[in-house]
PDB file of C-alpha atoms and ligand atoms in Angstrom:
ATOM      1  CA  UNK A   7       0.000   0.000   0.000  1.00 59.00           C
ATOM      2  CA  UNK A   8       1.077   3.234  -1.058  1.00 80.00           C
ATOM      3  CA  UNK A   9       1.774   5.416   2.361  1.00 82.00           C
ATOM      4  CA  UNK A  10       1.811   8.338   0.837  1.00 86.00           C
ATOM      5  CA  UNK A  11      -2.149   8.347   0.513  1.00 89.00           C
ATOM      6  CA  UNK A  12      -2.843   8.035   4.135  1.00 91.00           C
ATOM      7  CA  UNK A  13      -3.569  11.382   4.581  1.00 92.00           C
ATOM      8  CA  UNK A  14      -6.185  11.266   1.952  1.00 92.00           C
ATOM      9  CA  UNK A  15      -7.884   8.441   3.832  1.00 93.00           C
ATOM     10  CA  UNK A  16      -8.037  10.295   7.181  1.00 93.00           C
ATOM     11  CA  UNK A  17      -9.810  12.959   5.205  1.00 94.00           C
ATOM     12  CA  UNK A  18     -12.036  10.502   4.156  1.00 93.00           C
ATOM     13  CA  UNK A  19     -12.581   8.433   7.296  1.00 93.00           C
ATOM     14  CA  UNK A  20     -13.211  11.911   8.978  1.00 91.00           C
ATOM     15  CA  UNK A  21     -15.956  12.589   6.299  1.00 91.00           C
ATOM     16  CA  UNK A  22     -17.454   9.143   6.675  1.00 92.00           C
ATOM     17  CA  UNK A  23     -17.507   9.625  10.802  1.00 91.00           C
ATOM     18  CA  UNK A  24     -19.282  12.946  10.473  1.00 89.00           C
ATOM     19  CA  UNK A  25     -22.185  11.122   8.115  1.00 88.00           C
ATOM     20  CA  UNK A  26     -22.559   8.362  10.401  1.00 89.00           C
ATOM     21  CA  UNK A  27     -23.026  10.323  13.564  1.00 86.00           C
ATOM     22  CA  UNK A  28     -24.616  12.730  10.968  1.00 77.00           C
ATOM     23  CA  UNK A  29     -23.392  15.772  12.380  1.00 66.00           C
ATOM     24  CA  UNK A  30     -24.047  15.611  15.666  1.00 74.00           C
ATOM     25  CA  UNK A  31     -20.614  16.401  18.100  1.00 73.00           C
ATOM     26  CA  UNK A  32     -18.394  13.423  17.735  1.00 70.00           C
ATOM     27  CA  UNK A  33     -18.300  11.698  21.380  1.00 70.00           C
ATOM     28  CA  UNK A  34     -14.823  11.429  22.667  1.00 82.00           C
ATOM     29  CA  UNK A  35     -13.258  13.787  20.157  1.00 85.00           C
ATOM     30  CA  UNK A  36     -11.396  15.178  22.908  1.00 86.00           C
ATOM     31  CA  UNK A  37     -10.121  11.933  23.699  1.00 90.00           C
ATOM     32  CA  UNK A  38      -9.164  11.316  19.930  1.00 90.00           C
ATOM     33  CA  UNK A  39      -6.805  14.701  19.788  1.00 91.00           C
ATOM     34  CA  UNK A  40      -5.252  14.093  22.978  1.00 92.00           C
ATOM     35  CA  UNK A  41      -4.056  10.952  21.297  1.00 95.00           C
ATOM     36  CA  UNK A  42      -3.107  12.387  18.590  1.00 95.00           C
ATOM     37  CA  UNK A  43      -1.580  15.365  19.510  1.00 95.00           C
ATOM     38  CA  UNK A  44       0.417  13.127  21.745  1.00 96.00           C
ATOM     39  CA  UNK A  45       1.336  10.335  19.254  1.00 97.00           C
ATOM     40  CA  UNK A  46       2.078  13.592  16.529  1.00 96.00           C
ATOM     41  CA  UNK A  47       4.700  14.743  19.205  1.00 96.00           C
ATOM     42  CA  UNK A  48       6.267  11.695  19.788  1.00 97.00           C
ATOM     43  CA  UNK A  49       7.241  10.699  16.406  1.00 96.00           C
ATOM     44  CA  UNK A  50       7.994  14.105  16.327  1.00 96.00           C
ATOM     45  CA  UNK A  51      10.617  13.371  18.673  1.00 96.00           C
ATOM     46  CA  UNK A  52      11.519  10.175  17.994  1.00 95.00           C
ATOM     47  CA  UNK A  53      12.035  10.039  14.033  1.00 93.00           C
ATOM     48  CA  UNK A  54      11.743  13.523  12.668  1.00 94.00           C
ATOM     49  CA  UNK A  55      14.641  15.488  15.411  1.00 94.00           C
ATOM     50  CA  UNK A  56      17.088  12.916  14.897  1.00 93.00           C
ATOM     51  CA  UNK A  57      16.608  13.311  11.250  1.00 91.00           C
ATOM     52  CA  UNK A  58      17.123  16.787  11.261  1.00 93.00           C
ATOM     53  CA  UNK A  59      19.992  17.439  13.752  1.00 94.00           C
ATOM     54  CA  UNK A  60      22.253  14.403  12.093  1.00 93.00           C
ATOM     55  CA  UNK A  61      22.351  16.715   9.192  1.00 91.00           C
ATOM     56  CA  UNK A  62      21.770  20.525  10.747  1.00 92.00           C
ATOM     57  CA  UNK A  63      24.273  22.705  12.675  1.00 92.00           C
ATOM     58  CA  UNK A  64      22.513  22.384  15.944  1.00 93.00           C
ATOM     59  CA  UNK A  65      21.840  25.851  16.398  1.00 95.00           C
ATOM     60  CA  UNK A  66      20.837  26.240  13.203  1.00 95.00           C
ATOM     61  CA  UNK A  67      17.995  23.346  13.445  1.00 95.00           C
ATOM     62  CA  UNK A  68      17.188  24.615  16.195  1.00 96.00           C
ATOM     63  CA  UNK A  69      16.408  28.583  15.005  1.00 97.00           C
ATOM     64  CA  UNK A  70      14.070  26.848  12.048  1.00 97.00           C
ATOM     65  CA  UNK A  71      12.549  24.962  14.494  1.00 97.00           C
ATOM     66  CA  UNK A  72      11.541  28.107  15.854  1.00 98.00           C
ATOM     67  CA  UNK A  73      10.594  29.567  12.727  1.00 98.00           C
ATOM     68  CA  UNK A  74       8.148  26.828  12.531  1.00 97.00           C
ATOM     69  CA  UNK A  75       6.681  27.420  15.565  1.00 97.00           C
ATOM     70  CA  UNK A  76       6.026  30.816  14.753  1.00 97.00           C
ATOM     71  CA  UNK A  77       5.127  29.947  11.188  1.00 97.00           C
ATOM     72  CA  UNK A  78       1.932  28.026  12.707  1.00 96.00           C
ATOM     73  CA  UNK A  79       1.360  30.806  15.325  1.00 94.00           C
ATOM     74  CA  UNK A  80       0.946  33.026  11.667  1.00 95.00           C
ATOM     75  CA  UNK A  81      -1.204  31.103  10.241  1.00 93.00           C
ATOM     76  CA  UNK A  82      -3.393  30.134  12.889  1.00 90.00           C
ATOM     77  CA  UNK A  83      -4.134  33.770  13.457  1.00 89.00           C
ATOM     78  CA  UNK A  84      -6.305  33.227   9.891  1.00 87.00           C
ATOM     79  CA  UNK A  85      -7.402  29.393  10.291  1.00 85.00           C
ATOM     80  CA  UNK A  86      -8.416  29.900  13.503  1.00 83.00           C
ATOM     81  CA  UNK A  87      -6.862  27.171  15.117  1.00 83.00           C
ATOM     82  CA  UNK A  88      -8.675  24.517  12.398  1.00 85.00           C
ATOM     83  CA  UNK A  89      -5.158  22.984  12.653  1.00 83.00           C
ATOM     84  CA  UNK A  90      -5.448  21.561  16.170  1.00 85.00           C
ATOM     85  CA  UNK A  91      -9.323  21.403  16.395  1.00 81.00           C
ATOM     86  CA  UNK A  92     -11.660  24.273  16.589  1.00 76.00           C
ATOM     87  CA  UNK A  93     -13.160  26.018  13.705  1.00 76.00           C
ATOM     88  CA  UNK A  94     -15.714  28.583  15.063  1.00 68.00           C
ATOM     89  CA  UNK A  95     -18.981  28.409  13.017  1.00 64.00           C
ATOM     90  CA  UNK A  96     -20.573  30.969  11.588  1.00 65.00           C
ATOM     91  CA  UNK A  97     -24.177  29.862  10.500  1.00 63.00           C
ATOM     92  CA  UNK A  98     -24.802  30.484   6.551  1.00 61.00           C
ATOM     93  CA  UNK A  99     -21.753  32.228   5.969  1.00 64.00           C
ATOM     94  CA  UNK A 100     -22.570  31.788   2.430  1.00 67.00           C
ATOM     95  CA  UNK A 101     -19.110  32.643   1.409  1.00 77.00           C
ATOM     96  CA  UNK A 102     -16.266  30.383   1.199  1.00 80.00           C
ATOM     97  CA  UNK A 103     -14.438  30.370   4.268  1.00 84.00           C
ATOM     98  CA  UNK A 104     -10.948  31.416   2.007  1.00 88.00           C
ATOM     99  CA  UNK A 105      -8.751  32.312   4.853  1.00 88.00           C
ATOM    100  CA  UNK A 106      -9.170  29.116   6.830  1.00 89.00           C
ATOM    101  CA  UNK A 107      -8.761  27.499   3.538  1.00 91.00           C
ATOM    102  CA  UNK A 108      -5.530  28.852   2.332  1.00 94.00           C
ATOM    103  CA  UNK A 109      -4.326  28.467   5.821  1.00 94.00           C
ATOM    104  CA  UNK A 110      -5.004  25.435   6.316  1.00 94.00           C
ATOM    105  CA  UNK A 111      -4.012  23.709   2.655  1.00 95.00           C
ATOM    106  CA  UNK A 112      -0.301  25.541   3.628  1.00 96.00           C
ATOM    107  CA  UNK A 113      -0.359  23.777   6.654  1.00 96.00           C
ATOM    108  CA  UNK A 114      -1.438  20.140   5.194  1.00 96.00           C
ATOM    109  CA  UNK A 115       1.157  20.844   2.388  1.00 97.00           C
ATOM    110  CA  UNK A 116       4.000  21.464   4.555  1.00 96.00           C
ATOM    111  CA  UNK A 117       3.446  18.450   7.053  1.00 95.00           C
ATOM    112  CA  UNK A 118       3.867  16.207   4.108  1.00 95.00           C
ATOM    113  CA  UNK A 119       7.540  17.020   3.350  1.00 95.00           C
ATOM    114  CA  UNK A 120       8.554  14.785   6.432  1.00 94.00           C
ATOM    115  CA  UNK A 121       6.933  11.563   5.363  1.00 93.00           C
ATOM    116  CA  UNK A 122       8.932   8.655   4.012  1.00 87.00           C
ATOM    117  CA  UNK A 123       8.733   5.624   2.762  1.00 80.00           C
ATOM    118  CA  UNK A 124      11.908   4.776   5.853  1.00 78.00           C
ATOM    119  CA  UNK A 125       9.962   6.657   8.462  1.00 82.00           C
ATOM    120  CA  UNK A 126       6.837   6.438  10.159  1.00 90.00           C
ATOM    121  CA  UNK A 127       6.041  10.183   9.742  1.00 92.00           C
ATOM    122  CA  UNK A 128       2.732   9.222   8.014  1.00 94.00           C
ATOM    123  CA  UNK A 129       1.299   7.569  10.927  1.00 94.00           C
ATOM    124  CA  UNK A 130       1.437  10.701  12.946  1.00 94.00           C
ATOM    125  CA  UNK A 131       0.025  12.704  10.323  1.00 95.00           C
ATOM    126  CA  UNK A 132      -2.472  10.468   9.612  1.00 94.00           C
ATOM    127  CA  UNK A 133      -3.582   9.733  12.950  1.00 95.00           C
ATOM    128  CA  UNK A 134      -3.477  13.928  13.627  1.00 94.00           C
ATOM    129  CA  UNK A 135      -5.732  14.512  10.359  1.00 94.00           C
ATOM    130  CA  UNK A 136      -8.725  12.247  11.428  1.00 93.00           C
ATOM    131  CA  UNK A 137      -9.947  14.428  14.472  1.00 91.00           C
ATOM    132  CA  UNK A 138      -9.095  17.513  12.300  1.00 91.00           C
ATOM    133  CA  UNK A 139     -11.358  15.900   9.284  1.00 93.00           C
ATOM    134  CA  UNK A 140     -14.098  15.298  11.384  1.00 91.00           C
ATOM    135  CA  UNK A 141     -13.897  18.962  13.117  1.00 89.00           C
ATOM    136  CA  UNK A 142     -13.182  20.683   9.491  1.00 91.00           C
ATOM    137  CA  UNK A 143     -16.241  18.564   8.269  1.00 91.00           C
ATOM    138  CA  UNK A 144     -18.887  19.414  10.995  1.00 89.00           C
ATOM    139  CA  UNK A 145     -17.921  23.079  10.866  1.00 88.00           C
ATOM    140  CA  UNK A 146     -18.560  22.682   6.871  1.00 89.00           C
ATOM    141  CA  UNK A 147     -21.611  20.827   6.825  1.00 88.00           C
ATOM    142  CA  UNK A 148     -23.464  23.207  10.186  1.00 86.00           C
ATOM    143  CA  UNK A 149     -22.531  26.540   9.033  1.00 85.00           C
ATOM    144  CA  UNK A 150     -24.784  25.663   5.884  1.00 83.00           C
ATOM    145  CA  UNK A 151     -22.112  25.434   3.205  1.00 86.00           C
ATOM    146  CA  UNK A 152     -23.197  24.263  -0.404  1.00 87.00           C
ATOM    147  CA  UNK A 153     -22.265  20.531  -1.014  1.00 88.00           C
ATOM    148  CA  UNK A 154     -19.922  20.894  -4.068  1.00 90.00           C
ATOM    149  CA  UNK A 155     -18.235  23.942  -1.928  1.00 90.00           C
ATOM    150  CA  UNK A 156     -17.548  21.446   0.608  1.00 91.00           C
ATOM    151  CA  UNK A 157     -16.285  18.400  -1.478  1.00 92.00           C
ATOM    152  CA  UNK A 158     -13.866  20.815  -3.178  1.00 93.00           C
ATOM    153  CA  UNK A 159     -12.440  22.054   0.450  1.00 93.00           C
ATOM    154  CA  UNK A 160     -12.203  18.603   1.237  1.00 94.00           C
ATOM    155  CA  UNK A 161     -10.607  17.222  -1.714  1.00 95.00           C
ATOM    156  CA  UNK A 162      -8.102  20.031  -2.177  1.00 95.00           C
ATOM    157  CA  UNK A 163      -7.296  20.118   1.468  1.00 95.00           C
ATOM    158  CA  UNK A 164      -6.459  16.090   1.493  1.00 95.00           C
ATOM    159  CA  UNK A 165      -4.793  16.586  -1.492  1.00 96.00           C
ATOM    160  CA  UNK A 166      -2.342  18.917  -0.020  1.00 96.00           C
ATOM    161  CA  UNK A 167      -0.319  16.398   2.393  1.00 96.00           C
ATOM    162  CA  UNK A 168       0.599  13.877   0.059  1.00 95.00           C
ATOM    163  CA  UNK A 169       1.236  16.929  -2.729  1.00 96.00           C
ATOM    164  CA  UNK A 170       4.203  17.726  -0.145  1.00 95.00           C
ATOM    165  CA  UNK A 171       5.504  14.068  -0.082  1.00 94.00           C
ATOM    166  CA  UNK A 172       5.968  14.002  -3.724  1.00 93.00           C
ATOM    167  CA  UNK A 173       7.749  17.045  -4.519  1.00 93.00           C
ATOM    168  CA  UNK A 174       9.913  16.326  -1.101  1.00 91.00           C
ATOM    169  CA  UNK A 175      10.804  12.774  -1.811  1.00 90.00           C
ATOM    170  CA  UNK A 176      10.604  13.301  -5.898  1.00 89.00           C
ATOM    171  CA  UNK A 177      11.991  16.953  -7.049  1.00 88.00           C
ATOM    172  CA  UNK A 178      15.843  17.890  -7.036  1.00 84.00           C
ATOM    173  CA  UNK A 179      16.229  20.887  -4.266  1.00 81.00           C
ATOM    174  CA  UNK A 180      18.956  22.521  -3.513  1.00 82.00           C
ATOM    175  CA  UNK A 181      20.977  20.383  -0.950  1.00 78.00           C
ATOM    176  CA  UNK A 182      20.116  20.826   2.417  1.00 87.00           C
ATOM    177  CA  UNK A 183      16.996  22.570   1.780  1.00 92.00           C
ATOM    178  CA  UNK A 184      15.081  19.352   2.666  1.00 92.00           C
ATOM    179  CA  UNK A 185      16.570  19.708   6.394  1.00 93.00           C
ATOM    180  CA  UNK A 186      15.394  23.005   6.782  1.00 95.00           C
ATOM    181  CA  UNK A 187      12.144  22.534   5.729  1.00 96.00           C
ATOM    182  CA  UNK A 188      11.635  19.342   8.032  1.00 95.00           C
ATOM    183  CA  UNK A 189      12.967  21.725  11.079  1.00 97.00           C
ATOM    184  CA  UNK A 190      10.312  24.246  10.365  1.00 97.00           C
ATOM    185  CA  UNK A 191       7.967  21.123  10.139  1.00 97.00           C
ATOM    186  CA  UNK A 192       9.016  20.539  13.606  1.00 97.00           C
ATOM    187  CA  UNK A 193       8.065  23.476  14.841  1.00 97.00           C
ATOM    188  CA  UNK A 194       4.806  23.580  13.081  1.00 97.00           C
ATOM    189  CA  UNK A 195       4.230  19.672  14.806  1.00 97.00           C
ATOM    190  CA  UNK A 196       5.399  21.144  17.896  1.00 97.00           C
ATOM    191  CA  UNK A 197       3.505  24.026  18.235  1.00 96.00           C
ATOM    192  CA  UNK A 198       0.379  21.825  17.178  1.00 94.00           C
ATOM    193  CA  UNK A 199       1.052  19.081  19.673  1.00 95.00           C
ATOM    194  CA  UNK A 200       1.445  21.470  22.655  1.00 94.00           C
ATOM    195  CA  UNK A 201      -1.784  23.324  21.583  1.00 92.00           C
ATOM    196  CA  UNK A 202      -3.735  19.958  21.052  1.00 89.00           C
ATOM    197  CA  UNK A 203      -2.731  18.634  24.689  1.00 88.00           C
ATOM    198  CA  UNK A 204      -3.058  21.832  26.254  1.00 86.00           C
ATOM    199  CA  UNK A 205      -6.895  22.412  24.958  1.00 82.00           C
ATOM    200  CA  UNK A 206      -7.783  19.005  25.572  1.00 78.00           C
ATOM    201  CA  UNK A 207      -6.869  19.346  29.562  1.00 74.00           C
ATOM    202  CA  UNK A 208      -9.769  21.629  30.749  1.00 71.00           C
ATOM    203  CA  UNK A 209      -8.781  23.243  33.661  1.00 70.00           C
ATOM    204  CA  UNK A 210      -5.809  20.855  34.098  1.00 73.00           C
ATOM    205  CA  UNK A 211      -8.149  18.622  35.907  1.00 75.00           C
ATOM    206  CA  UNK A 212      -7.455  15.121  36.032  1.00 78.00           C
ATOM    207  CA  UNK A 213      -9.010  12.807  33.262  1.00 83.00           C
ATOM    208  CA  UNK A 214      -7.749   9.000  33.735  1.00 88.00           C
ATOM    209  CA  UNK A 215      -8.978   8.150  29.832  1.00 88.00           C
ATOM    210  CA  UNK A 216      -7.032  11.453  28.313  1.00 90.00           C
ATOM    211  CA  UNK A 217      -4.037  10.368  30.441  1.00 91.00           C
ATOM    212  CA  UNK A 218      -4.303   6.817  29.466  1.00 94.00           C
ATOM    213  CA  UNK A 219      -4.750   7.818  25.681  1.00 94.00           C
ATOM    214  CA  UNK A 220      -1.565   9.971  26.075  1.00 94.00           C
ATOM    215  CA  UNK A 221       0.815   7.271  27.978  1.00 96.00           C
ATOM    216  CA  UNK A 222      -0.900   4.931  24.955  1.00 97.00           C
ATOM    217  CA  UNK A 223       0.051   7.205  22.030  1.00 96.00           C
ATOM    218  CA  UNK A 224       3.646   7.881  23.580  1.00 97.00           C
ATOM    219  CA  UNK A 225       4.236   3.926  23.851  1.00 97.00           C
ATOM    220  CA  UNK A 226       2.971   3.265  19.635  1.00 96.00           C
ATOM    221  CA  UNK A 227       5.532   5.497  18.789  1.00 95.00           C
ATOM    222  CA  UNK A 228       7.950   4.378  20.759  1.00 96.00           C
ATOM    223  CA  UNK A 229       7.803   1.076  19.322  1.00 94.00           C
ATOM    224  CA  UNK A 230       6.268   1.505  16.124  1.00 87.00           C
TER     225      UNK A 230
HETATM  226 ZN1   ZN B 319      -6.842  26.637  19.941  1.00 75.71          ZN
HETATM  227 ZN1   ZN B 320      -1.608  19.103  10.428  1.00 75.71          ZN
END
């Protein structure tokens, strides 16, 4: 199976999830990002900084990594957060939500530079897109969007990922400029991650499942 296209199937999957339960909130959602965001940050840490600082002056990796982090911070200021799950809705906005688009496609494109056919990149990404799908989804479908409007966000949007595999693992850059990119990628991943696990904790009071779901996700990518 061709890994490359598991972003496209979250994207899917997500769309399915939000027919089934047919729009109503998706139970345990929070439970879903917290394993996510934690299984996105672990392979984060485990596959993509060794990658990068083998190859990167250390300081250097680390001031893209930065970069990234502010990057995301950028562009959430237009999606809204739609990244790391929560899209406000705006009922019958009849206009097509642009800036969360754009945003967000930028995003999606960028996190697919990392993925490899030697890594296990894709998992996180994957795993991270399915809550996101199902979030981007219901806000679609409630604030009254027109069906072919929504396909094409969809489409375009799952499109995007694997868009950023093939020109990272297929086109001739300049040397080097592969590294960089995948240390602004961490930042972006980093910056997501935090965010995720920080909005699923409300008022940092104790959930056993969340925890559970986080010590889970940690472990998979440990020995994935
Ligand atoms: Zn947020
Ligand atoms: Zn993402």
């Amino acid at each position: 199976m061709n890994k490359y296209l598991f972003p496209i199937y979250a994207v899917i999957l997500g769309f399915i999830i939000v027919k089934l339960t047919k729009n109503k909130p998706v139970k345990n959602i929070k439970i879903l990002l917290a394993f996510s965001g934690a299984f996105l940050m672990s392979l984060t840490f485990f596959e993509l900084f060794p990658e990068v600082f083998e190859h990167l002056d250390y300081k250097r990796a680390g001031l893209f990594i930065m970069i990234g982090v502010l990057f995301q911070i950028f562009l959430e200021f237009f999606s809204k957060g739609a990244e790391h799950g929560h899209v406000h809705i705006h009922k019958n906005s009849s206009t097509f939500p642009w800036l969360i688009f754009i945003s967000l496609c930028i995003h999606a494109f960028l996190e697919g530079f990392p993925i490899h056919q030697h890594n296990d990149m894709v998992y996180g990404v994957l795993i991270h897109k399915i809550p996101i799908a199902i979030l981007i989804t219901t806000y679609l479908f409630q604030s009254g969007f027109k069906n072919f409007q929504i396909i094409a966000f969809l489409l375009l949007f799952a499109i995007m990922t694997p868009l950023g595999t093939v020109i990272s693992n297929n086109v001739e850059l300049r040397p080097g400029l592969l590294t960089h990119i995948n240390a602004v990628v961490i930042g972006i991943f980093l910056h997501i991650s935090t965010t995720i696990l920080f909005e699923s904790s409300e008022g940092h009071k104790f959930n056993l499942n969340k925890i559970l779901a986080i010590i889970t996700a940690v472990a998979i990518a440990y020995f994935i």
